Amino acid sequence: MATGVLQRVGGGLGRAKVRARSAGQLVLWSRGFTTSSSRSREDSWFKSLFVRKVDPRKDAHSNLLTKNEESNLYKIQFHNVKPECLDAYNKLCEDVLPSIHADKYYPCELVGTWNTWYGEQDQAVHLWRYRGGYPALTEVMNKLRQNKEFTAYRKERGKMLLSRRNQLLLEFSFWNEPIPREGPNVYELRSYQLRPGTMIEWGNYW
């Protein structure tokens, strides 16, 4: 395609020179070539020679970088707890959350639960895995609405929280599945702000 562009533009320049010579105005044509409008067109033409034409990707990054064959979906929860309630909150979670993890009725797993050490203080972090993706998440949410023990847990938990937020996450194809380890352990929770269009390159480097 670049060759075709070069040929067409080159032919146009050749015809312009012939017309200029036949009119005896080669000097005027040279001066006119340096005017701003002509220069901008020439700059645009010259720059186009070095612009690599890339077809737009038809696949979303979530399809290119994730493990579609496993279709695991993760939910990470951040709970900011009132400082005076942190111990009671941890005890409440210890009594309720592992039972949901162990119950085969719910297609989800509690990968880990932690308190932050640096950064946000008096914060609890929970990581859930849903095998089956978004349908599994929807199934768990619908079932938990009917769970009286979990409803009581949420009501009691609400008295202890200042704020809460969560995120849904997909696995990167180039990382292994997180496996719980015997604790206690210290983990680093790291995030990156990427420049637009660089996620594929970032994944390749990892």
mmCIF file with all atom_site columns, C-alpha atoms in Angstrom:
data_model
loop_
_atom_site.group_PDB
_atom_site.id
_atom_site.type_symbol
_atom_site.label_atom_id
_atom_site.label_alt_id
_atom_site.label_comp_id
_atom_site.label_asym_id
_atom_site.label_entity_id
_atom_site.label_seq_id
_atom_site.pdbx_PDB_ins_code
_atom_site.Cartn_x
_atom_site.Cartn_y
_atom_site.Cartn_z
_atom_site.occupancy
_atom_site.B_iso_or_equiv
_atom_site.pdbx_formal_charge
_atom_site.auth_seq_id
_atom_site.auth_comp_id
_atom_site.auth_asym_id
_atom_site.auth_atom_id
_atom_site.pdbx_PDB_model_num
ATOM 1   C CA . MET A 1 1   ? 0.000   0.000   0.000   1.00 0.00 ? 1   MET A CA 1
ATOM 2   C CA . ALA A 1 2   ? 2.862   2.362   0.796   1.00 0.00 ? 2   ALA A CA 1
ATOM 3   C CA . THR A 1 3   ? 4.358   1.658   -2.621  1.00 0.00 ? 3   THR A CA 1
ATOM 4   C CA . GLY A 1 4   ? 1.119   2.630   -4.282  1.00 0.00 ? 4   GLY A CA 1
ATOM 5   C CA . VAL A 1 5   ? 1.021   5.928   -2.437  1.00 0.00 ? 5   VAL A CA 1
ATOM 6   C CA . LEU A 1 6   ? 4.575   6.732   -3.446  1.00 0.00 ? 6   LEU A CA 1
ATOM 7   C CA . GLN A 1 7   ? 3.869   6.052   -7.067  1.00 0.00 ? 7   GLN A CA 1
ATOM 8   C CA . ARG A 1 8   ? 0.756   8.193   -7.221  1.00 0.00 ? 8   ARG A CA 1
ATOM 9   C CA . VAL A 1 9   ? 2.299   11.158  -5.422  1.00 0.00 ? 9   VAL A CA 1
ATOM 10  C CA . GLY A 1 10  ? 5.509   10.931  -7.451  1.00 0.00 ? 10  GLY A CA 1
ATOM 11  C CA . GLY A 1 11  ? 3.541   10.972  -10.701 1.00 0.00 ? 11  GLY A CA 1
ATOM 12  C CA . GLY A 1 12  ? 1.678   14.070  -9.574  1.00 0.00 ? 12  GLY A CA 1
ATOM 13  C CA . LEU A 1 13  ? 4.902   15.922  -8.806  1.00 0.00 ? 13  LEU A CA 1
ATOM 14  C CA . GLY A 1 14  ? 6.328   14.956  -12.201 1.00 0.00 ? 14  GLY A CA 1
ATOM 15  C CA . ARG A 1 15  ? 3.281   16.361  -14.029 1.00 0.00 ? 15  ARG A CA 1
ATOM 16  C CA . ALA A 1 16  ? 3.498   19.593  -12.045 1.00 0.00 ? 16  ALA A CA 1
ATOM 17  C CA . LYS A 1 17  ? 7.127   20.057  -13.099 1.00 0.00 ? 17  LYS A CA 1
ATOM 18  C CA . VAL A 1 18  ? 6.283   19.469  -16.752 1.00 0.00 ? 18  VAL A CA 1
ATOM 19  C CA . ARG A 1 19  ? 3.487   22.053  -16.644 1.00 0.00 ? 19  ARG A CA 1
ATOM 20  C CA . ALA A 1 20  ? 5.778   24.536  -14.909 1.00 0.00 ? 20  ALA A CA 1
ATOM 21  C CA . ARG A 1 21  ? 8.537   24.142  -17.496 1.00 0.00 ? 21  ARG A CA 1
ATOM 22  C CA . SER A 1 22  ? 6.143   24.428  -20.431 1.00 0.00 ? 22  SER A CA 1
ATOM 23  C CA . ALA A 1 23  ? 4.835   27.720  -19.066 1.00 0.00 ? 23  ALA A CA 1
ATOM 24  C CA . GLY A 1 24  ? 8.358   29.031  -18.440 1.00 0.00 ? 24  GLY A CA 1
ATOM 25  C CA . GLN A 1 25  ? 7.570   29.562  -14.795 1.00 0.00 ? 25  GLN A CA 1
ATOM 26  C CA . LEU A 1 26  ? 9.908   27.147  -13.057 1.00 0.00 ? 26  LEU A CA 1
ATOM 27  C CA . VAL A 1 27  ? 11.123  29.889  -10.671 1.00 0.00 ? 27  VAL A CA 1
ATOM 28  C CA . LEU A 1 28  ? 7.574   30.881  -9.754  1.00 0.00 ? 28  LEU A CA 1
ATOM 29  C CA . TRP A 1 29  ? 6.672   27.223  -9.143  1.00 0.00 ? 29  TRP A CA 1
ATOM 30  C CA . SER A 1 30  ? 9.660   26.843  -6.809  1.00 0.00 ? 30  SER A CA 1
ATOM 31  C CA . ARG A 1 31  ? 8.606   29.895  -4.802  1.00 0.00 ? 31  ARG A CA 1
ATOM 32  C CA . GLY A 1 32  ? 5.027   28.726  -4.699  1.00 0.00 ? 32  GLY A CA 1
ATOM 33  C CA . PHE A 1 33  ? 6.189   25.393  -3.352  1.00 0.00 ? 33  PHE A CA 1
ATOM 34  C CA . THR A 1 34  ? 7.401   27.144  -0.198  1.00 0.00 ? 34  THR A CA 1
ATOM 35  C CA . THR A 1 35  ? 4.058   28.780  0.639   1.00 0.00 ? 35  THR A CA 1
ATOM 36  C CA . SER A 1 36  ? 2.379   27.672  3.868   1.00 0.00 ? 36  SER A CA 1
ATOM 37  C CA . SER A 1 37  ? -0.524  25.815  2.235   1.00 0.00 ? 37  SER A CA 1
ATOM 38  C CA . SER A 1 38  ? 1.746   23.875  -0.111  1.00 0.00 ? 38  SER A CA 1
ATOM 39  C CA . ARG A 1 39  ? 4.211   23.205  2.681   1.00 0.00 ? 39  ARG A CA 1
ATOM 40  C CA . SER A 1 40  ? 1.511   21.790  4.932   1.00 0.00 ? 40  SER A CA 1
ATOM 41  C CA . ARG A 1 41  ? 0.387   19.469  2.161   1.00 0.00 ? 41  ARG A CA 1
ATOM 42  C CA . GLU A 1 42  ? 3.970   18.401  1.515   1.00 0.00 ? 42  GLU A CA 1
ATOM 43  C CA . ASP A 1 43  ? 4.567   17.839  5.251   1.00 0.00 ? 43  ASP A CA 1
ATOM 44  C CA . SER A 1 44  ? 1.423   15.760  5.466   1.00 0.00 ? 44  SER A CA 1
ATOM 45  C CA . TRP A 1 45  ? 2.497   13.696  2.462   1.00 0.00 ? 45  TRP A CA 1
ATOM 46  C CA . PHE A 1 46  ? 6.025   13.272  3.824   1.00 0.00 ? 46  PHE A CA 1
ATOM 47  C CA . LYS A 1 47  ? 4.828   12.210  7.274   1.00 0.00 ? 47  LYS A CA 1
ATOM 48  C CA . SER A 1 48  ? 2.411   9.715   5.774   1.00 0.00 ? 48  SER A CA 1
ATOM 49  C CA . LEU A 1 49  ? 5.376   7.796   4.368   1.00 0.00 ? 49  LEU A CA 1
ATOM 50  C CA . PHE A 1 50  ? 6.520   6.907   7.895   1.00 0.00 ? 50  PHE A CA 1
ATOM 51  C CA . VAL A 1 51  ? 3.166   6.185   9.510   1.00 0.00 ? 51  VAL A CA 1
ATOM 52  C CA . ARG A 1 52  ? 2.733   2.456   9.901   1.00 0.00 ? 52  ARG A CA 1
ATOM 53  C CA . LYS A 1 53  ? -0.784  1.421   8.986   1.00 0.00 ? 53  LYS A CA 1
ATOM 54  C CA . VAL A 1 54  ? -2.161  -0.901  11.656  1.00 0.00 ? 54  VAL A CA 1
ATOM 55  C CA . ASP A 1 55  ? -5.488  -2.623  11.374  1.00 0.00 ? 55  ASP A CA 1
ATOM 56  C CA . PRO A 1 56  ? -7.672  -2.023  14.440  1.00 0.00 ? 56  PRO A CA 1
ATOM 57  C CA . ARG A 1 57  ? -7.933  -4.994  16.779  1.00 0.00 ? 57  ARG A CA 1
ATOM 58  C CA . LYS A 1 58  ? -11.259 -6.756  16.732  1.00 0.00 ? 58  LYS A CA 1
ATOM 59  C CA . ASP A 1 59  ? -10.713 -8.561  20.049  1.00 0.00 ? 59  ASP A CA 1
ATOM 60  C CA . ALA A 1 60  ? -11.120 -6.889  23.423  1.00 0.00 ? 60  ALA A CA 1
ATOM 61  C CA . HIS A 1 61  ? -8.142  -6.889  25.786  1.00 0.00 ? 61  HIS A CA 1
ATOM 62  C CA . SER A 1 62  ? -10.195 -9.010  28.185  1.00 0.00 ? 62  SER A CA 1
ATOM 63  C CA . ASN A 1 63  ? -10.250 -11.753 25.512  1.00 0.00 ? 63  ASN A CA 1
ATOM 64  C CA . LEU A 1 64  ? -6.604  -11.403 24.505  1.00 0.00 ? 64  LEU A CA 1
ATOM 65  C CA . LEU A 1 65  ? -5.069  -11.405 27.989  1.00 0.00 ? 65  LEU A CA 1
ATOM 66  C CA . THR A 1 66  ? -7.290  -13.647 30.094  1.00 0.00 ? 66  THR A CA 1
ATOM 67  C CA . LYS A 1 67  ? -7.777  -17.371 30.560  1.00 0.00 ? 67  LYS A CA 1
ATOM 68  C CA . ASN A 1 68  ? -10.992 -17.860 28.679  1.00 0.00 ? 68  ASN A CA 1
ATOM 69  C CA . GLU A 1 69  ? -10.855 -21.615 28.905  1.00 0.00 ? 69  GLU A CA 1
ATOM 70  C CA . GLU A 1 70  ? -11.171 -21.463 32.694  1.00 0.00 ? 70  GLU A CA 1
ATOM 71  C CA . SER A 1 71  ? -13.502 -18.471 32.885  1.00 0.00 ? 71  SER A CA 1
ATOM 72  C CA . ASN A 1 72  ? -12.593 -17.612 36.456  1.00 0.00 ? 72  ASN A CA 1
ATOM 73  C CA . LEU A 1 73  ? -13.965 -14.351 37.800  1.00 0.00 ? 73  LEU A CA 1
ATOM 74  C CA . TYR A 1 74  ? -12.621 -12.719 40.938  1.00 0.00 ? 74  TYR A CA 1
ATOM 75  C CA . LYS A 1 75  ? -14.132 -10.192 43.283  1.00 0.00 ? 75  LYS A CA 1
ATOM 76  C CA . ILE A 1 76  ? -11.932 -8.188  45.619  1.00 0.00 ? 76  ILE A CA 1
ATOM 77  C CA . GLN A 1 77  ? -13.644 -6.379  48.483  1.00 0.00 ? 77  GLN A CA 1
ATOM 78  C CA . PHE A 1 78  ? -12.247 -3.452  50.458  1.00 0.00 ? 78  PHE A CA 1
ATOM 79  C CA . HIS A 1 79  ? -13.941 -2.748  53.792  1.00 0.00 ? 79  HIS A CA 1
ATOM 80  C CA . ASN A 1 80  ? -12.899 0.278   55.822  1.00 0.00 ? 80  ASN A CA 1
ATOM 81  C CA . VAL A 1 81  ? -13.682 -0.631  59.415  1.00 0.00 ? 81  VAL A CA 1
ATOM 82  C CA . LYS A 1 82  ? -14.200 1.627   62.399  1.00 0.00 ? 82  LYS A CA 1
ATOM 83  C CA . PRO A 1 83  ? -10.939 1.390   64.371  1.00 0.00 ? 83  PRO A CA 1
ATOM 84  C CA . GLU A 1 84  ? -12.654 0.289   67.565  1.00 0.00 ? 84  GLU A CA 1
ATOM 85  C CA . CYS A 1 85  ? -14.528 -2.487  65.707  1.00 0.00 ? 85  CYS A CA 1
ATOM 86  C CA . LEU A 1 86  ? -11.681 -4.152  63.802  1.00 0.00 ? 86  LEU A CA 1
ATOM 87  C CA . ASP A 1 87  ? -11.281 -7.132  66.158  1.00 0.00 ? 87  ASP A CA 1
ATOM 88  C CA . ALA A 1 88  ? -15.032 -7.753  66.289  1.00 0.00 ? 88  ALA A CA 1
ATOM 89  C CA . TYR A 1 89  ? -15.228 -7.452  62.499  1.00 0.00 ? 89  TYR A CA 1
ATOM 90  C CA . ASN A 1 90  ? -12.450 -10.004 61.991  1.00 0.00 ? 90  ASN A CA 1
ATOM 91  C CA . LYS A 1 91  ? -14.177 -12.419 64.404  1.00 0.00 ? 91  LYS A CA 1
ATOM 92  C CA . LEU A 1 92  ? -17.497 -12.007 62.593  1.00 0.00 ? 92  LEU A CA 1
ATOM 93  C CA . CYS A 1 93  ? -15.904 -12.716 59.193  1.00 0.00 ? 93  CYS A CA 1
ATOM 94  C CA . GLU A 1 94  ? -14.065 -15.717 60.618  1.00 0.00 ? 94  GLU A CA 1
ATOM 95  C CA . ASP A 1 95  ? -17.352 -17.199 61.816  1.00 0.00 ? 95  ASP A CA 1
ATOM 96  C CA . VAL A 1 96  ? -19.339 -16.714 58.580  1.00 0.00 ? 96  VAL A CA 1
ATOM 97  C CA . LEU A 1 97  ? -17.187 -16.478 55.434  1.00 0.00 ? 97  LEU A CA 1
ATOM 98  C CA . PRO A 1 98  ? -15.398 -19.865 55.652  1.00 0.00 ? 98  PRO A CA 1
ATOM 99  C CA . SER A 1 99  ? -18.786 -21.626 55.861  1.00 0.00 ? 99  SER A CA 1
ATOM 100 C CA . ILE A 1 100 ? -19.786 -20.123 52.500  1.00 0.00 ? 100 ILE A CA 1
ATOM 101 C CA . HIS A 1 101 ? -16.427 -21.169 51.066  1.00 0.00 ? 101 HIS A CA 1
ATOM 102 C CA . ALA A 1 102 ? -16.921 -24.766 52.230  1.00 0.00 ? 102 ALA A CA 1
ATOM 103 C CA . ASP A 1 103 ? -20.543 -25.060 51.074  1.00 0.00 ? 103 ASP A CA 1
ATOM 104 C CA . LYS A 1 104 ? -20.744 -26.699 47.620  1.00 0.00 ? 104 LYS A CA 1
ATOM 105 C CA . TYR A 1 105 ? -24.124 -25.029 47.153  1.00 0.00 ? 105 TYR A CA 1
ATOM 106 C CA . TYR A 1 106 ? -22.239 -21.822 46.347  1.00 0.00 ? 106 TYR A CA 1
ATOM 107 C CA . PRO A 1 107 ? -19.902 -21.905 43.281  1.00 0.00 ? 107 PRO A CA 1
ATOM 108 C CA . CYS A 1 108 ? -17.354 -19.591 44.913  1.00 0.00 ? 108 CYS A CA 1
ATOM 109 C CA . GLU A 1 109 ? -14.164 -19.832 46.919  1.00 0.00 ? 109 GLU A CA 1
ATOM 110 C CA . LEU A 1 110 ? -12.617 -17.511 49.480  1.00 0.00 ? 110 LEU A CA 1
ATOM 111 C CA . VAL A 1 111 ? -9.058  -17.218 48.176  1.00 0.00 ? 111 VAL A CA 1
ATOM 112 C CA . GLY A 1 112 ? -7.912  -15.051 51.063  1.00 0.00 ? 112 GLY A CA 1
ATOM 113 C CA . THR A 1 113 ? -8.823  -12.424 53.606  1.00 0.00 ? 113 THR A CA 1
ATOM 114 C CA . TRP A 1 114 ? -6.402  -9.868  55.049  1.00 0.00 ? 114 TRP A CA 1
ATOM 115 C CA . ASN A 1 115 ? -6.001  -6.680  57.061  1.00 0.00 ? 115 ASN A CA 1
ATOM 116 C CA . THR A 1 116 ? -3.867  -3.952  55.501  1.00 0.00 ? 116 THR A CA 1
ATOM 117 C CA . TRP A 1 117 ? -0.543  -3.150  57.065  1.00 0.00 ? 117 TRP A CA 1
ATOM 118 C CA . TYR A 1 118 ? 0.573   -0.124  55.024  1.00 0.00 ? 118 TYR A CA 1
ATOM 119 C CA . GLY A 1 119 ? -1.674  2.271   53.149  1.00 0.00 ? 119 GLY A CA 1
ATOM 120 C CA . GLU A 1 120 ? -5.308  2.339   54.251  1.00 0.00 ? 120 GLU A CA 1
ATOM 121 C CA . GLN A 1 121 ? -5.440  1.578   57.956  1.00 0.00 ? 121 GLN A CA 1
ATOM 122 C CA . ASP A 1 122 ? -8.191  -0.460  59.655  1.00 0.00 ? 122 ASP A CA 1
ATOM 123 C CA . GLN A 1 123 ? -9.062  -1.970  56.293  1.00 0.00 ? 123 GLN A CA 1
ATOM 124 C CA . ALA A 1 124 ? -10.038 -5.548  55.497  1.00 0.00 ? 124 ALA A CA 1
ATOM 125 C CA . VAL A 1 125 ? -9.542  -7.112  52.061  1.00 0.00 ? 125 VAL A CA 1
ATOM 126 C CA . HIS A 1 126 ? -11.356 -10.243 50.844  1.00 0.00 ? 126 HIS A CA 1
ATOM 127 C CA . LEU A 1 127 ? -10.668 -12.052 47.564  1.00 0.00 ? 127 LEU A CA 1
ATOM 128 C CA . TRP A 1 128 ? -13.347 -14.369 46.143  1.00 0.00 ? 128 TRP A CA 1
ATOM 129 C CA . ARG A 1 129 ? -13.097 -16.642 43.115  1.00 0.00 ? 129 ARG A CA 1
ATOM 130 C CA . TYR A 1 130 ? -16.141 -17.611 41.026  1.00 0.00 ? 130 TYR A CA 1
ATOM 131 C CA . ARG A 1 131 ? -15.599 -20.670 38.830  1.00 0.00 ? 131 ARG A CA 1
ATOM 132 C CA . GLY A 1 132 ? -17.917 -20.156 35.902  1.00 0.00 ? 132 GLY A CA 1
ATOM 133 C CA . GLY A 1 133 ? -17.511 -16.412 35.465  1.00 0.00 ? 133 GLY A CA 1
ATOM 134 C CA . TYR A 1 134 ? -20.363 -13.929 35.653  1.00 0.00 ? 134 TYR A CA 1
ATOM 135 C CA . PRO A 1 135 ? -23.137 -16.575 35.723  1.00 0.00 ? 135 PRO A CA 1
ATOM 136 C CA . ALA A 1 136 ? -21.555 -18.076 38.857  1.00 0.00 ? 136 ALA A CA 1
ATOM 137 C CA . LEU A 1 137 ? -21.353 -14.627 40.462  1.00 0.00 ? 137 LEU A CA 1
ATOM 138 C CA . THR A 1 138 ? -25.028 -13.999 39.734  1.00 0.00 ? 138 THR A CA 1
ATOM 139 C CA . GLU A 1 139 ? -25.963 -17.404 41.122  1.00 0.00 ? 139 GLU A CA 1
ATOM 140 C CA . VAL A 1 140 ? -24.083 -16.788 44.374  1.00 0.00 ? 140 VAL A CA 1
ATOM 141 C CA . MET A 1 141 ? -25.599 -13.333 44.839  1.00 0.00 ? 141 MET A CA 1
ATOM 142 C CA . ASN A 1 142 ? -29.123 -14.659 44.319  1.00 0.00 ? 142 ASN A CA 1
ATOM 143 C CA . LYS A 1 143 ? -28.576 -17.534 46.754  1.00 0.00 ? 143 LYS A CA 1
ATOM 144 C CA . LEU A 1 144 ? -27.039 -15.325 49.436  1.00 0.00 ? 144 LEU A CA 1
ATOM 145 C CA . ARG A 1 145 ? -30.135 -13.120 49.409  1.00 0.00 ? 145 ARG A CA 1
ATOM 146 C CA . GLN A 1 146 ? -32.039 -16.149 50.669  1.00 0.00 ? 146 GLN A CA 1
ATOM 147 C CA . ASN A 1 147 ? -29.410 -17.021 53.287  1.00 0.00 ? 147 ASN A CA 1
ATOM 148 C CA . LYS A 1 148 ? -30.657 -15.780 56.671  1.00 0.00 ? 148 LYS A CA 1
ATOM 149 C CA . GLU A 1 149 ? -27.271 -16.260 58.338  1.00 0.00 ? 149 GLU A CA 1
ATOM 150 C CA . PHE A 1 150 ? -25.557 -14.163 55.685  1.00 0.00 ? 150 PHE A CA 1
ATOM 151 C CA . THR A 1 151 ? -28.290 -11.502 55.888  1.00 0.00 ? 151 THR A CA 1
ATOM 152 C CA . ALA A 1 152 ? -27.719 -11.240 59.643  1.00 0.00 ? 152 ALA A CA 1
ATOM 153 C CA . TYR A 1 153 ? -23.962 -11.077 59.016  1.00 0.00 ? 153 TYR A CA 1
ATOM 154 C CA . ARG A 1 154 ? -24.354 -8.173  56.590  1.00 0.00 ? 154 ARG A CA 1
ATOM 155 C CA . LYS A 1 155 ? -26.597 -6.315  59.014  1.00 0.00 ? 155 LYS A CA 1
ATOM 156 C CA . GLU A 1 156 ? -24.123 -6.711  61.871  1.00 0.00 ? 156 GLU A CA 1
ATOM 157 C CA . ARG A 1 157 ? -21.198 -5.915  59.572  1.00 0.00 ? 157 ARG A CA 1
ATOM 158 C CA . GLY A 1 158 ? -22.832 -2.666  58.454  1.00 0.00 ? 158 GLY A CA 1
ATOM 159 C CA . LYS A 1 159 ? -22.626 -1.331  62.009  1.00 0.00 ? 159 LYS A CA 1
ATOM 160 C CA . MET A 1 160 ? -18.854 -1.692  61.925  1.00 0.00 ? 160 MET A CA 1
ATOM 161 C CA . LEU A 1 161 ? -18.001 -0.190  58.538  1.00 0.00 ? 161 LEU A CA 1
ATOM 162 C CA . LEU A 1 162 ? -17.135 3.339   57.483  1.00 0.00 ? 162 LEU A CA 1
ATOM 163 C CA . SER A 1 163 ? -17.210 2.510   53.761  1.00 0.00 ? 163 SER A CA 1
ATOM 164 C CA . ARG A 1 164 ? -16.808 -0.387  51.376  1.00 0.00 ? 164 ARG A CA 1
ATOM 165 C CA . ARG A 1 165 ? -16.085 -0.985  47.690  1.00 0.00 ? 165 ARG A CA 1
ATOM 166 C CA . ASN A 1 166 ? -15.374 -3.925  45.420  1.00 0.00 ? 166 ASN A CA 1
ATOM 167 C CA . GLN A 1 167 ? -13.950 -4.744  42.007  1.00 0.00 ? 167 GLN A CA 1
ATOM 168 C CA . LEU A 1 168 ? -14.460 -7.578  39.544  1.00 0.00 ? 168 LEU A CA 1
ATOM 169 C CA . LEU A 1 169 ? -11.229 -9.011  38.118  1.00 0.00 ? 169 LEU A CA 1
ATOM 170 C CA . LEU A 1 170 ? -10.160 -11.471 35.438  1.00 0.00 ? 170 LEU A CA 1
ATOM 171 C CA . GLU A 1 171 ? -7.027  -13.619 35.498  1.00 0.00 ? 171 GLU A CA 1
ATOM 172 C CA . PHE A 1 172 ? -4.114  -12.712 33.257  1.00 0.00 ? 172 PHE A CA 1
ATOM 173 C CA . SER A 1 173 ? -3.204  -15.587 30.959  1.00 0.00 ? 173 SER A CA 1
ATOM 174 C CA . PHE A 1 174 ? 0.505   -15.235 31.791  1.00 0.00 ? 174 PHE A CA 1
ATOM 175 C CA . TRP A 1 175 ? 0.104   -15.676 35.569  1.00 0.00 ? 175 TRP A CA 1
ATOM 176 C CA . ASN A 1 176 ? -0.659  -18.792 37.532  1.00 0.00 ? 176 ASN A CA 1
ATOM 177 C CA . GLU A 1 177 ? -3.863  -19.180 39.487  1.00 0.00 ? 177 GLU A CA 1
ATOM 178 C CA . PRO A 1 178 ? -3.489  -17.858 43.066  1.00 0.00 ? 178 PRO A CA 1
ATOM 179 C CA . ILE A 1 179 ? -3.118  -20.704 45.553  1.00 0.00 ? 179 ILE A CA 1
ATOM 180 C CA . PRO A 1 180 ? -3.750  -20.148 49.271  1.00 0.00 ? 180 PRO A CA 1
ATOM 181 C CA . ARG A 1 181 ? -0.728  -20.694 51.499  1.00 0.00 ? 181 ARG A CA 1
ATOM 182 C CA . GLU A 1 182 ? -0.415  -21.515 55.155  1.00 0.00 ? 182 GLU A CA 1
ATOM 183 C CA . GLY A 1 183 ? -0.161  -18.240 57.051  1.00 0.00 ? 183 GLY A CA 1
ATOM 184 C CA . PRO A 1 184 ? 0.291   -15.784 58.360  1.00 0.00 ? 184 PRO A CA 1
ATOM 185 C CA . ASN A 1 185 ? 1.821   -14.191 55.277  1.00 0.00 ? 185 ASN A CA 1
ATOM 186 C CA . VAL A 1 186 ? 2.456   -10.658 54.037  1.00 0.00 ? 186 VAL A CA 1
ATOM 187 C CA . TYR A 1 187 ? 1.336   -9.796  50.490  1.00 0.00 ? 187 TYR A CA 1
ATOM 188 C CA . GLU A 1 188 ? 1.839   -6.764  48.300  1.00 0.00 ? 188 GLU A CA 1
ATOM 189 C CA . LEU A 1 189 ? -1.215  -5.380  46.521  1.00 0.00 ? 189 LEU A CA 1
ATOM 190 C CA . ARG A 1 190 ? 0.114   -3.507  43.504  1.00 0.00 ? 190 ARG A CA 1
ATOM 191 C CA . SER A 1 191 ? -1.660  -1.585  40.747  1.00 0.00 ? 191 SER A CA 1
ATOM 192 C CA . TYR A 1 192 ? -0.468  0.003   37.503  1.00 0.00 ? 192 TYR A CA 1
ATOM 193 C CA . GLN A 1 193 ? -1.794  2.961   35.524  1.00 0.00 ? 193 GLN A CA 1
ATOM 194 C CA . LEU A 1 194 ? -1.064  2.107   31.885  1.00 0.00 ? 194 LEU A CA 1
ATOM 195 C CA . ARG A 1 195 ? -0.876  4.421   28.908  1.00 0.00 ? 195 ARG A CA 1
ATOM 196 C CA . PRO A 1 196 ? -3.771  3.840   26.504  1.00 0.00 ? 196 PRO A CA 1
ATOM 197 C CA . GLY A 1 197 ? -3.011  1.160   23.926  1.00 0.00 ? 197 GLY A CA 1
ATOM 198 C CA . THR A 1 198 ? -0.076  -0.393  25.814  1.00 0.00 ? 198 THR A CA 1
ATOM 199 C CA . MET A 1 199 ? -1.796  -3.219  27.685  1.00 0.00 ? 199 MET A CA 1
ATOM 200 C CA . ILE A 1 200 ? -0.781  -5.887  25.164  1.00 0.00 ? 200 ILE A CA 1
ATOM 201 C CA . GLU A 1 201 ? 2.880   -4.787  25.283  1.00 0.00 ? 201 GLU A CA 1
ATOM 202 C CA . TRP A 1 202 ? 2.717   -4.670  29.085  1.00 0.00 ? 202 TRP A CA 1
ATOM 203 C CA . GLY A 1 203 ? 1.395   -8.211  29.140  1.00 0.00 ? 203 GLY A CA 1
ATOM 204 C CA . ASN A 1 204 ? 4.161   -9.387  26.806  1.00 0.00 ? 204 ASN A CA 1
ATOM 205 C CA . TYR A 1 205 ? 6.821   -7.967  29.122  1.00 0.00 ? 205 TYR A CA 1
ATOM 206 C CA . TRP A 1 206 ? 5.326   -9.777  32.083  1.00 0.00 ? 206 TRP A CA 1
#
